[in-house]
PDB file of C-alpha atoms in Angstrom:
ATOM      1  CA  MET A   1      -0.031  -0.028   0.070  1.00  0.00           C
ATOM      2  CA  ARG A   2       1.557   3.266  -1.050  1.00  0.00           C
ATOM      3  CA  VAL A   3       1.497   6.377   1.025  1.00  0.00           C
ATOM      4  CA  LYS A   4       4.020   8.577  -0.622  1.00  0.00           C
ATOM      5  CA  LYS A   5       3.899  10.003  -4.009  1.00  0.00           C
ATOM      6  CA  THR A   6       6.697   9.737  -6.566  1.00  0.00           C
ATOM      7  CA  LYS A   7       9.073  12.743  -6.379  1.00  0.00           C
ATOM      8  CA  GLN A   8       8.609  15.407  -8.923  1.00  0.00           C
ATOM      9  CA  SER A   9      12.408  15.018 -10.287  1.00  0.00           C
ATOM     10  CA  ASP A  10      11.629  11.163 -10.824  1.00  0.00           C
ATOM     11  CA  ARG A  11       8.540  11.539 -12.883  1.00  0.00           C
ATOM     12  CA  GLY A  12      10.283  11.652 -16.379  1.00  0.00           C
ATOM     13  CA  VAL A  13       9.930   7.892 -16.372  1.00  0.00           C
ATOM     14  CA  TYR A  14       7.516   5.423 -14.534  1.00  0.00           C
ATOM     15  CA  ARG A  15       8.774   2.597 -12.433  1.00  0.00           C
ATOM     16  CA  TYR A  16       6.510  -0.183 -11.186  1.00  0.00           C
ATOM     17  CA  PRO A  17       7.508  -3.120  -9.019  1.00  0.00           C
ATOM     18  CA  VAL A  18       7.281  -6.751 -10.260  1.00  0.00           C
ATOM     19  CA  GLN A  19       7.885 -10.051  -8.484  1.00  0.00           C
ATOM     20  CA  VAL A  20      10.650 -12.184 -10.086  1.00  0.00           C
ATOM     21  CA  GLU A  21      12.164 -15.491  -9.309  1.00  0.00           C
ATOM     22  CA  ASP A  22      15.268 -15.474  -7.379  1.00  0.00           C
ATOM     23  CA  GLY A  23      16.254 -18.896  -8.278  1.00  0.00           C
ATOM     24  CA  ARG A  24      16.097 -20.301  -4.750  1.00  0.00           C
ATOM     25  CA  GLY A  25      12.431 -21.019  -4.916  1.00  0.00           C
ATOM     26  CA  GLY A  26      11.613 -17.640  -3.853  1.00  0.00           C
ATOM     27  CA  TYR A  27      10.801 -14.214  -5.159  1.00  0.00           C
ATOM     28  CA  ARG A  28      12.470 -10.724  -5.051  1.00  0.00           C
ATOM     29  CA  THR A  29      11.146  -7.242  -5.900  1.00  0.00           C
ATOM     30  CA  ALA A  30      12.549  -5.842  -9.295  1.00  0.00           C
ATOM     31  CA  TYR A  31      11.478  -2.612 -11.020  1.00  0.00           C
ATOM     32  CA  ASN A  32      10.494  -2.260 -14.512  1.00  0.00           C
ATOM     33  CA  VAL A  33      11.319   1.266 -16.137  1.00  0.00           C
ATOM     34  CA  ILE A  34       8.929   2.795 -18.751  1.00  0.00           C
ATOM     35  CA  LYS A  35      10.612   5.781 -20.587  1.00  0.00           C
ATOM     36  CA  PRO A  36       8.906   8.085 -23.163  1.00  0.00           C
ATOM     37  CA  GLY A  37      10.013   7.200 -26.714  1.00  0.00           C
ATOM     38  CA  GLU A  38      10.172   3.558 -26.307  1.00  0.00           C
ATOM     39  CA  ASP A  39       7.691   1.238 -27.494  1.00  0.00           C
ATOM     40  CA  GLY A  40       5.202   3.927 -28.523  1.00  0.00           C
ATOM     41  CA  ILE A  41       5.235   5.283 -24.859  1.00  0.00           C
ATOM     42  CA  THR A  42       4.334   8.876 -24.620  1.00  0.00           C
ATOM     43  CA  GLU A  43       5.172  11.548 -21.930  1.00  0.00           C
ATOM     44  CA  VAL A  44       1.088  11.945 -21.671  1.00  0.00           C
ATOM     45  CA  MET A  45       1.119   7.961 -20.831  1.00  0.00           C
ATOM     46  CA  ILE A  46       3.469   8.497 -18.048  1.00  0.00           C
ATOM     47  CA  LYS A  47       1.931  11.531 -16.724  1.00  0.00           C
ATOM     48  CA  SER A  48      -1.481   9.723 -16.676  1.00  0.00           C
ATOM     49  CA  LEU A  49       0.276   6.644 -14.694  1.00  0.00           C
ATOM     50  CA  HIS A  50       1.764   9.010 -12.203  1.00  0.00           C
ATOM     51  CA  ALA A  51      -1.600  10.605 -11.846  1.00  0.00           C
ATOM     52  CA  MET A  52      -3.158   7.183 -11.156  1.00  0.00           C
ATOM     53  CA  ASP A  53      -0.635   6.583  -8.419  1.00  0.00           C
ATOM     54  CA  ASP A  54      -1.401   9.841  -6.821  1.00  0.00           C
ATOM     55  CA  HIS A  55      -4.961   9.071  -6.741  1.00  0.00           C
ATOM     56  CA  GLU A  56      -4.199   5.758  -5.126  1.00  0.00           C
ATOM     57  CA  VAL A  57      -1.900   7.477  -2.581  1.00  0.00           C
ATOM     58  CA  TYR A  58      -4.715   9.881  -1.733  1.00  0.00           C
ATOM     59  CA  LEU A  59      -7.292   7.249  -1.193  1.00  0.00           C
ATOM     60  CA  ASN A  60      -4.824   5.180   0.883  1.00  0.00           C
ATOM     61  CA  VAL A  61      -4.208   8.155   3.127  1.00  0.00           C
ATOM     62  CA  LYS A  62      -7.951   9.271   3.356  1.00  0.00           C
ATOM     63  CA  ASN A  63      -8.771   5.470   4.175  1.00  0.00           C
ATOM     64  CA  GLY A  64      -6.128   5.276   6.780  1.00  0.00           C
ATOM     65  CA  HIS A  65      -7.623   8.424   8.663  1.00  0.00           C
ATOM     66  CA  PRO A  66     -11.300   8.451   8.104  1.00  0.00           C
ATOM     67  CA  PRO A  67     -13.661  11.054   9.804  1.00  0.00           C
ATOM     68  CA  MET A  68     -15.957   9.430  12.503  1.00  0.00           C
ATOM     69  CA  THR A  69     -19.405  10.148  13.169  1.00  0.00           C
ATOM     70  CA  ALA A  70     -20.704  10.817  16.769  1.00  0.00           C
ATOM     71  CA  GLU A  71     -22.275   7.027  16.405  1.00  0.00           C
ATOM     72  CA  GLN A  72     -18.963   5.679  15.631  1.00  0.00           C
ATOM     73  CA  LYS A  73     -17.175   7.602  18.308  1.00  0.00           C
ATOM     74  CA  VAL A  74     -19.753   6.011  20.813  1.00  0.00           C
ATOM     75  CA  ALA A  75     -19.142   2.521  19.125  1.00  0.00           C
ATOM     76  CA  LYS A  76     -15.272   3.057  19.484  1.00  0.00           C
ATOM     77  CA  LYS A  77     -15.507   4.138  23.237  1.00  0.00           C
ATOM     78  CA  GLU A  78     -17.853   0.825  23.792  1.00  0.00           C
ATOM     79  CA  TRP A  79     -15.429  -1.427  21.877  1.00  0.00           C
ATOM     80  CA  GLU A  80     -12.387  -0.015  23.778  1.00  0.00           C
ATOM     81  CA  VAL A  81     -14.086  -0.732  27.086  1.00  0.00           C
ATOM     82  CA  ALA A  82     -14.900  -4.239  26.062  1.00  0.00           C
ATOM     83  CA  HIS A  83     -11.218  -5.021  24.716  1.00  0.00           C
ATOM     84  CA  PRO A  84      -8.929  -3.218  27.000  1.00  0.00           C
ATOM     85  CA  GLY A  85      -5.418  -3.152  25.848  1.00  0.00           C
ATOM     86  CA  GLU A  86      -6.466  -3.675  22.065  1.00  0.00           C
ATOM     87  CA  LYS A  87      -6.128  -1.044  19.496  1.00  0.00           C
ATOM     88  CA  TYR A  88      -9.271   0.116  17.635  1.00  0.00           C
ATOM     89  CA  THR A  89      -8.754  -0.538  13.912  1.00  0.00           C
ATOM     90  CA  MET A  90     -10.254   2.275  11.819  1.00  0.00           C
ATOM     91  CA  ASN A  91     -10.066   1.312   8.162  1.00  0.00           C
ATOM     92  CA  TRP A  92     -12.028  -2.137   7.771  1.00  0.00           C
ATOM     93  CA  ASN A  93     -12.159  -3.071   4.247  1.00  0.00           C
ATOM     94  CA  LEU A  94     -14.994  -5.494   3.607  1.00  0.00           C
ATOM     95  CA  SER A  95     -14.301  -8.353   1.251  1.00  0.00           C
ATOM     96  CA  LEU A  96     -16.708 -10.267  -1.206  1.00  0.00           C
ATOM     97  CA  ASP A  97     -16.994 -12.970   1.484  1.00  0.00           C
ATOM     98  CA  TYR A  98     -18.328 -10.542   3.700  1.00  0.00           C
ATOM     99  CA  ILE A  99     -21.206  -9.230   1.218  1.00  0.00           C
ATOM    100  CA  ALA A 100     -21.993 -12.868  -0.172  1.00  0.00           C
ATOM    101  CA  GLY A 101     -21.673 -14.953   2.709  1.00  0.00           C
ATOM    102  CA  GLU A 102     -18.930 -16.833   4.943  1.00  0.00           C
ATOM    103  CA  ASP A 103     -15.812 -18.759   3.725  1.00  0.00           C
ATOM    104  CA  ASP A 104     -16.960 -21.930   4.898  1.00  0.00           C
ATOM    105  CA  GLU A 105     -20.004 -21.837   2.544  1.00  0.00           C
ATOM    106  CA  GLU A 106     -19.957 -23.027  -0.977  1.00  0.00           C
ATOM    107  CA  VAL A 107     -21.707 -19.859  -2.363  1.00  0.00           C
ATOM    108  CA  ASP A 108     -21.663 -18.623  -6.078  1.00  0.00           C
ATOM    109  CA  LYS A 109     -20.387 -15.022  -5.756  1.00  0.00           C
ATOM    110  CA  SER A 110     -20.432 -14.242  -9.296  1.00  0.00           C
ATOM    111  CA  HIS A 111     -23.633 -12.454  -9.005  1.00  0.00           C
ATOM    112  CA  VAL A 112     -21.960  -9.930  -6.555  1.00  0.00           C
ATOM    113  CA  LEU A 113     -19.041  -9.384  -8.937  1.00  0.00           C
ATOM    114  CA  ALA A 114     -21.830  -9.115 -12.015  1.00  0.00           C
ATOM    115  CA  GLY A 115     -23.474  -6.564 -10.206  1.00  0.00           C
ATOM    116  CA  ALA A 116     -20.385  -4.480  -9.168  1.00  0.00           C
ATOM    117  CA  SER A 117     -18.753  -4.921 -12.689  1.00  0.00           C
ATOM    118  CA  TYR A 118     -18.827  -2.333 -15.556  1.00  0.00           C
ATOM    119  CA  ASP A 119     -18.308  -3.290 -19.194  1.00  0.00           C
ATOM    120  CA  PRO A 120     -17.424  -0.061 -21.073  1.00  0.00           C
ATOM    121  CA  PHE A 121     -18.204  -1.743 -24.191  1.00  0.00           C
ATOM    122  CA  ASP A 122     -21.703  -2.827 -23.228  1.00  0.00           C
ATOM    123  CA  GLU A 123     -23.703  -1.111 -26.175  1.00  0.00           C
ATOM    124  CA  GLU A 124     -27.239  -1.529 -24.308  1.00  0.00           C
ATOM    125  CA  GLU A 125     -26.349   1.006 -21.661  1.00  0.00           C
ATOM    126  CA  VAL A 126     -24.757   3.700 -24.235  1.00  0.00           C
ATOM    127  CA  SER A 127     -27.137   6.821 -24.671  1.00  0.00           C
ATOM    128  CA  PRO A 128     -27.673   7.924 -28.393  1.00  0.00           C
ATOM    129  CA  GLU A 129     -25.591  11.193 -27.302  1.00  0.00           C
ATOM    130  CA  VAL A 130     -22.829   9.104 -26.475  1.00  0.00           C
ATOM    131  CA  GLN A 131     -22.851   7.070 -29.509  1.00  0.00           C
ATOM    132  CA  ARG A 132     -22.992  10.129 -31.648  1.00  0.00           C
ATOM    133  CA  LEU A 133     -19.997  11.644 -29.741  1.00  0.00           C
ATOM    134  CA  ARG A 134     -17.977   8.378 -30.486  1.00  0.00           C
ATOM    135  CA  ASP A 135     -18.786   8.479 -34.201  1.00  0.00           C
ATOM    136  CA  VAL A 136     -17.779  12.141 -34.446  1.00  0.00           C
ATOM    137  CA  VAL A 137     -14.483  11.367 -32.506  1.00  0.00           C
ATOM    138  CA  ALA A 138     -13.997   8.420 -34.897  1.00  0.00           C
ATOM    139  CA  ALA A 139     -14.343  10.551 -37.913  1.00  0.00           C
ATOM    140  CA  MET A 140     -11.493  13.082 -36.602  1.00  0.00           C
ATOM    141  CA  THR A 141      -8.004  13.102 -37.945  1.00  0.00           C
ATOM    142  CA  ASP A 142      -5.355  11.648 -35.644  1.00  0.00           C
ATOM    143  CA  ARG A 143      -4.118  15.215 -34.649  1.00  0.00           C
ATOM    144  CA  GLN A 144      -7.557  16.069 -33.803  1.00  0.00           C
ATOM    145  CA  LYS A 145      -8.231  13.022 -31.731  1.00  0.00           C
ATOM    146  CA  GLN A 146      -4.803  13.815 -29.883  1.00  0.00           C
ATOM    147  CA  VAL A 147      -5.778  17.270 -29.057  1.00  0.00           C
ATOM    148  CA  TYR A 148      -9.365  16.166 -27.917  1.00  0.00           C
ATOM    149  CA  GLN A 149      -7.777  13.739 -25.628  1.00  0.00           C
ATOM    150  CA  MET A 150      -5.345  16.050 -24.086  1.00  0.00           C
ATOM    151  CA  VAL A 151      -7.131  19.351 -23.988  1.00  0.00           C
ATOM    152  CA  LEU A 152     -10.545  18.406 -23.469  1.00  0.00           C
ATOM    153  CA  LEU A 153     -10.397  14.969 -21.717  1.00  0.00           C
ATOM    154  CA  GLU A 154      -7.331  15.538 -19.572  1.00  0.00           C
ATOM    155  CA  GLU A 155      -7.587  19.190 -19.360  1.00  0.00           C
ATOM    156  CA  CYS A 156      -3.730  19.908 -20.309  1.00  0.00           C
ATOM    157  CA  GLY A 157      -2.978  23.228 -21.351  1.00  0.00           C
ATOM    158  CA  TYR A 158      -2.471  24.553 -24.906  1.00  0.00           C
ATOM    159  CA  THR A 159       1.361  25.181 -24.359  1.00  0.00           C
ATOM    160  CA  GLU A 160       1.788  21.774 -22.709  1.00  0.00           C
ATOM    161  CA  VAL A 161       0.365  19.891 -25.630  1.00  0.00           C
ATOM    162  CA  ALA A 162       2.070  22.351 -28.141  1.00  0.00           C
ATOM    163  CA  LYS A 163       5.340  20.919 -26.458  1.00  0.00           C
ATOM    164  CA  LEU A 164       4.156  17.351 -26.711  1.00  0.00           C
ATOM    165  CA  LEU A 165       2.803  17.484 -30.316  1.00  0.00           C
ATOM    166  CA  ASP A 166       5.888  19.809 -31.480  1.00  0.00           C
ATOM    167  CA  CYS A 167       3.807  22.746 -32.860  1.00  0.00           C
ATOM    168  CA  SER A 168       2.597  26.130 -31.369  1.00  0.00           C
ATOM    169  CA  PRO A 169       0.062  26.769 -28.778  1.00  0.00           C
ATOM    170  CA  ALA A 170      -1.908  28.913 -31.313  1.00  0.00           C
ATOM    171  CA  ASN A 171      -2.150  25.729 -33.541  1.00  0.00           C
ATOM    172  CA  VAL A 172      -3.217  23.559 -30.781  1.00  0.00           C
ATOM    173  CA  LYS A 173      -6.003  26.237 -29.906  1.00  0.00           C
ATOM    174  CA  GLN A 174      -7.021  26.119 -33.619  1.00  0.00           C
ATOM    175  CA  ILE A 175      -7.213  22.400 -33.675  1.00  0.00           C
ATOM    176  CA  CYS A 176      -9.320  22.421 -30.365  1.00  0.00           C
ATOM    177  CA  ASN A 177     -11.705  25.095 -31.762  1.00  0.00           C
ATOM    178  CA  LYS A 178     -12.118  22.643 -34.924  1.00  0.00           C
ATOM    179  CA  VAL A 179     -12.871  19.760 -32.795  1.00  0.00           C
ATOM    180  CA  ILE A 180     -15.300  21.608 -30.624  1.00  0.00           C
ATOM    181  CA  VAL A 181     -17.084  22.783 -33.855  1.00  0.00           C
ATOM    182  CA  LEU A 182     -17.170  19.114 -35.087  1.00  0.00           C
ATOM    183  CA  ILE A 183     -18.707  17.897 -31.764  1.00  0.00           C
ATOM    184  CA  LYS A 184     -21.241  20.602 -31.663  1.00  0.00           C
ATOM    185  CA  ALA A 185     -22.292  19.763 -35.349  1.00  0.00           C
ATOM    186  CA  GLY A 186     -22.314  16.059 -34.712  1.00  0.00           C
ATOM    187  CA  VAL A 187     -24.059  16.053 -31.665  1.00  0.00           C
TER     188      VAL A 187
END
């Protein structure tokens, strides 16, 4: 569980741990490094990976110190009286076993997973507006798709996108305006 963000000076690349066999029947932690320019990796992809890590750190820290309601504080006091000398645990993470039944029971838990899962390609749930937007984006040029992704979806600035696409910020703004016109006309 991560509780510290990656240093700003180390964010030019992305490192992630993997478990590899050590040759003695065990495993050791090694780090894979992803660099921009290798295997089609872009700086935007690396920035996205670091953003996901930052969000994970935020949630881990938040879950480690959740605010307590008055009822929870009373329950904590009662628990501490009933269990002297033990530490009251704050971050209880529920498992699927808790939701679906006990571990000892042979219960099919797939219905729990099915209800909690999301299929982004499930066409039954897509509204007509979303489908029209997908069609408009599919008809865009590659450059327009890149600007749409970075400026409108990821909310990057024109200057930052211009550096990544090796063009001027005015050109990025012009492409973005064209993308907005296409979206308004298509939707």
